[in-house]
C-alpha positions as a Python dict, from the first residue, in 0.01 Angstrom:
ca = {
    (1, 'X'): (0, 0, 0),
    (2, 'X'): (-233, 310, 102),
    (3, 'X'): (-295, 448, -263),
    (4, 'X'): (-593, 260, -316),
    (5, 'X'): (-852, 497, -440),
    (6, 'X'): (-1267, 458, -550),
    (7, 'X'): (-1476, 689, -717),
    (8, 'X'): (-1803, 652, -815),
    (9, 'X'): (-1956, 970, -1016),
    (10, 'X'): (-2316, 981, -1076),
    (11, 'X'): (-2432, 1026, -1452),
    (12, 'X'): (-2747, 1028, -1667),
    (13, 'X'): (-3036, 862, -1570),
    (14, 'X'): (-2971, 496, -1430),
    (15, 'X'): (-2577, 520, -1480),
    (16, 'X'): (-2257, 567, -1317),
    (17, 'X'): (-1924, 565, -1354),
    (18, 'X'): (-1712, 335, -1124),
    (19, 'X'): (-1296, 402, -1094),
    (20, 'X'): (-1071, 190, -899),
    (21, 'X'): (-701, 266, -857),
    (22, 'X'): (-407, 153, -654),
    (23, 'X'): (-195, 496, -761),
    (24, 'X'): (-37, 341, -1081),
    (25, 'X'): (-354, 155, -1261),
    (26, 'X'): (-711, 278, -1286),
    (27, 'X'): (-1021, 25, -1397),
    (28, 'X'): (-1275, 268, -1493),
    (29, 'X'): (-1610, 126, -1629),
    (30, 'X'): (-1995, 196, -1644),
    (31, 'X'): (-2236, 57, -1396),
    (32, 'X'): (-2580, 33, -1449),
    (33, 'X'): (-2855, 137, -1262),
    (34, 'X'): (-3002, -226, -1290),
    (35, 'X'): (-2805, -336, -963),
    (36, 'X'): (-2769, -143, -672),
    (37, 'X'): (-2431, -46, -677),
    (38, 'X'): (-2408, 197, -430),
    (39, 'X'): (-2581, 25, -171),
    (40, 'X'): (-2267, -277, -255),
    (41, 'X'): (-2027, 10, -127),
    (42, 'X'): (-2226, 108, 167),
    (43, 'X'): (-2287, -249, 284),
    (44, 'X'): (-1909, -352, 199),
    (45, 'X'): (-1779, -79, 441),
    (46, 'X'): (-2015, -200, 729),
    (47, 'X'): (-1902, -555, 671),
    (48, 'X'): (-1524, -462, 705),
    (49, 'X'): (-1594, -236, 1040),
    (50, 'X'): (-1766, -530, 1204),
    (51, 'X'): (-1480, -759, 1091),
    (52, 'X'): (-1640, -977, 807),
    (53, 'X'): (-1364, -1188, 642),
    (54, 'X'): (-1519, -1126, 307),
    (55, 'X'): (-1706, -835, 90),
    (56, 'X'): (-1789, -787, -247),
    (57, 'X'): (-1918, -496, -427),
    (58, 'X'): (-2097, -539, -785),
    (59, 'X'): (-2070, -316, -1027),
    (60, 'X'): (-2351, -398, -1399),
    (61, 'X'): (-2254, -298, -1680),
    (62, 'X'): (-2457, -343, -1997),
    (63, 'X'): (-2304, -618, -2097),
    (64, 'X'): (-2039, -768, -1843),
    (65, 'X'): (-2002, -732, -1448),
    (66, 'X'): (-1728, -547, -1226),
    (67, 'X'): (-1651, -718, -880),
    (68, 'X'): (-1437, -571, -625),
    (69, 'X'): (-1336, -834, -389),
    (70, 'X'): (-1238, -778, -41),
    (71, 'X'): (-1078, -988, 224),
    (72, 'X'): (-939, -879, 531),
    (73, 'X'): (-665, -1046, 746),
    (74, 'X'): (-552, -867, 1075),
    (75, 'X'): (-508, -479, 954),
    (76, 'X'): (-454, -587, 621),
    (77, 'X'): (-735, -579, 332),
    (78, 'X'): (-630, -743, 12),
    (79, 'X'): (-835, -640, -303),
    (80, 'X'): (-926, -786, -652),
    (81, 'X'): (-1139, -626, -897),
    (82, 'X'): (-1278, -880, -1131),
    (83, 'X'): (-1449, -844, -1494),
    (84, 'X'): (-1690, -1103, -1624),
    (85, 'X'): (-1781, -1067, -1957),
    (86, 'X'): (-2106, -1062, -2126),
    (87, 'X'): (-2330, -1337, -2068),
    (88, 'X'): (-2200, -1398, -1727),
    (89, 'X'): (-2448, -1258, -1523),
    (90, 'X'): (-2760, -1463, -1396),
    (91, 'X'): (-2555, -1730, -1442),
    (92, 'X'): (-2280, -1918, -1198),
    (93, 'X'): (-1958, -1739, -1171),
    (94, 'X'): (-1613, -1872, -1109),
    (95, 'X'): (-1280, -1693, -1115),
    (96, 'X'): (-1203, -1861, -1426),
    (97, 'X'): (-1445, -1702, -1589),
    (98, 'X'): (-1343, -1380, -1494),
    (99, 'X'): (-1004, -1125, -1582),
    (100, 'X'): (-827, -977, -1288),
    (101, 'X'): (-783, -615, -1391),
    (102, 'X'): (-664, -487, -1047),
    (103, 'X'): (-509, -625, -717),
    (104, 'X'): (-321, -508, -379),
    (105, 'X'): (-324, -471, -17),
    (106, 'X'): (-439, -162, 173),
    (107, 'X'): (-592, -183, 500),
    (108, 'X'): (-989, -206, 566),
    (109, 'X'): (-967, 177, 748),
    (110, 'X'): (-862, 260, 413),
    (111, 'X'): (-1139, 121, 204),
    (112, 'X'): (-1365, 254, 450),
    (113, 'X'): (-1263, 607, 382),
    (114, 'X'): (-1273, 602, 67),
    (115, 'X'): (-1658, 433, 44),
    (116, 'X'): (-1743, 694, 300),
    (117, 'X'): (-1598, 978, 126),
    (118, 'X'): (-1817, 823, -232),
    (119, 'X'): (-2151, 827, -44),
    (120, 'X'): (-2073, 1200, 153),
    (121, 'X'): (-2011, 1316, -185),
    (122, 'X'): (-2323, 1180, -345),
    (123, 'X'): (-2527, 1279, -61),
    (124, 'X'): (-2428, 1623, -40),
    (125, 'X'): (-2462, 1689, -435),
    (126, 'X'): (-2788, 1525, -497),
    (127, 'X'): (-3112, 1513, -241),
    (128, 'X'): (-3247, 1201, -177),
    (129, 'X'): (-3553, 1264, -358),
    (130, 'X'): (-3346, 1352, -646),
    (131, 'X'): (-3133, 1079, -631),
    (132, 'X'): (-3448, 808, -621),
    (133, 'X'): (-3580, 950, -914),
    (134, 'X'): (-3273, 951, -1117),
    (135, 'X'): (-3191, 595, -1002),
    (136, 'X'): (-3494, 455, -964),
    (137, 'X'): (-3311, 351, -586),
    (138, 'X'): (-3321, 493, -243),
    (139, 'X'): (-2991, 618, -184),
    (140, 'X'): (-2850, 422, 102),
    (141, 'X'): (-2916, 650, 378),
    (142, 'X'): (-2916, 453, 652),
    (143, 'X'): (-2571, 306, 574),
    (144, 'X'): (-2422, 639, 531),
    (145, 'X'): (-2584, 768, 845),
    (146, 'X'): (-2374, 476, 1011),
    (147, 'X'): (-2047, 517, 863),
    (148, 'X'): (-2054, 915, 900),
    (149, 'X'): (-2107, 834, 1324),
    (150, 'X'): (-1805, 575, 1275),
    (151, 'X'): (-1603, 818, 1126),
    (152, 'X'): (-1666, 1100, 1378),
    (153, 'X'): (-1475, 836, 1608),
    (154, 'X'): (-1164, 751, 1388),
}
């Protein structure tokens, strides 16, 4: 239940690389810098510390979208991450049109940590000067500066 691991490693100009794993399967795929990925993350681990039911996370890739789908009941946090193929974006989205590449449970602590631990490493490895002109995006300071005080008390 606790092996669910992210990673999100910062490459050339405008793109990532996005890796989801619960300990035996890994979904690994590109995200572009056309969507504000990393700002998903950040706002997906504030939404499970104040107790939002649902998060998702949005991951571009050129063509085809990632989702990683959230919901929380009690101390539980079940997962799905979701791949819609090219042509899907823009457009209306149901889970038919997508492929389940990943699910589990973990807890919402859990997912937490590991967002936190994404954005500490980003922030310590690239300035935020840096990082806006690489990405064309503010990194999501704020966000970070929030979960880093939430994790001094956990």
């Amino acid at each position: 239940m606790m092996q669910f691991k992210i990673s999100y490693e910062l490459r050339n100009h405008g793109w990532a690389i996005v890796s989801l794993s619960d300990g035996q399967t890994t979904v690994e795929r590109a995200a572009s810098g056309l969507h504000d990925s990393l700002l998903d993350l950040a706002q997906m681990a504030l939404s499970i510390l104040s107790g939002s039911l649902d998060s998702t996370a949005c991951f571009l890739d050129e063509p085809g979208e990632l989702q990683l789908i959230v919901r929380q009941n009690d101390e539980k946090a079940s997962y799905e991450v979701l791949w819609f193929p090219e042509g899907m974006r823009g457009k209306t989205t149901s889970r038919q049109d997508s492929e389940i590449l990943l699910q589990g449970v973990t807890t919402g602590r859990r997912i937490v940590q590991q967002i936190n631990q994404v954005l500490w490493k980003i922030h310590e490895q690239i300035e935020a000067r840096d990082y806006h002109r690489r990405w064309g995006k503010e990194f999501p300071l704020h966000e970070y500066q929030r979960l880093a005080e939430h994790a001094k008390k956990m």
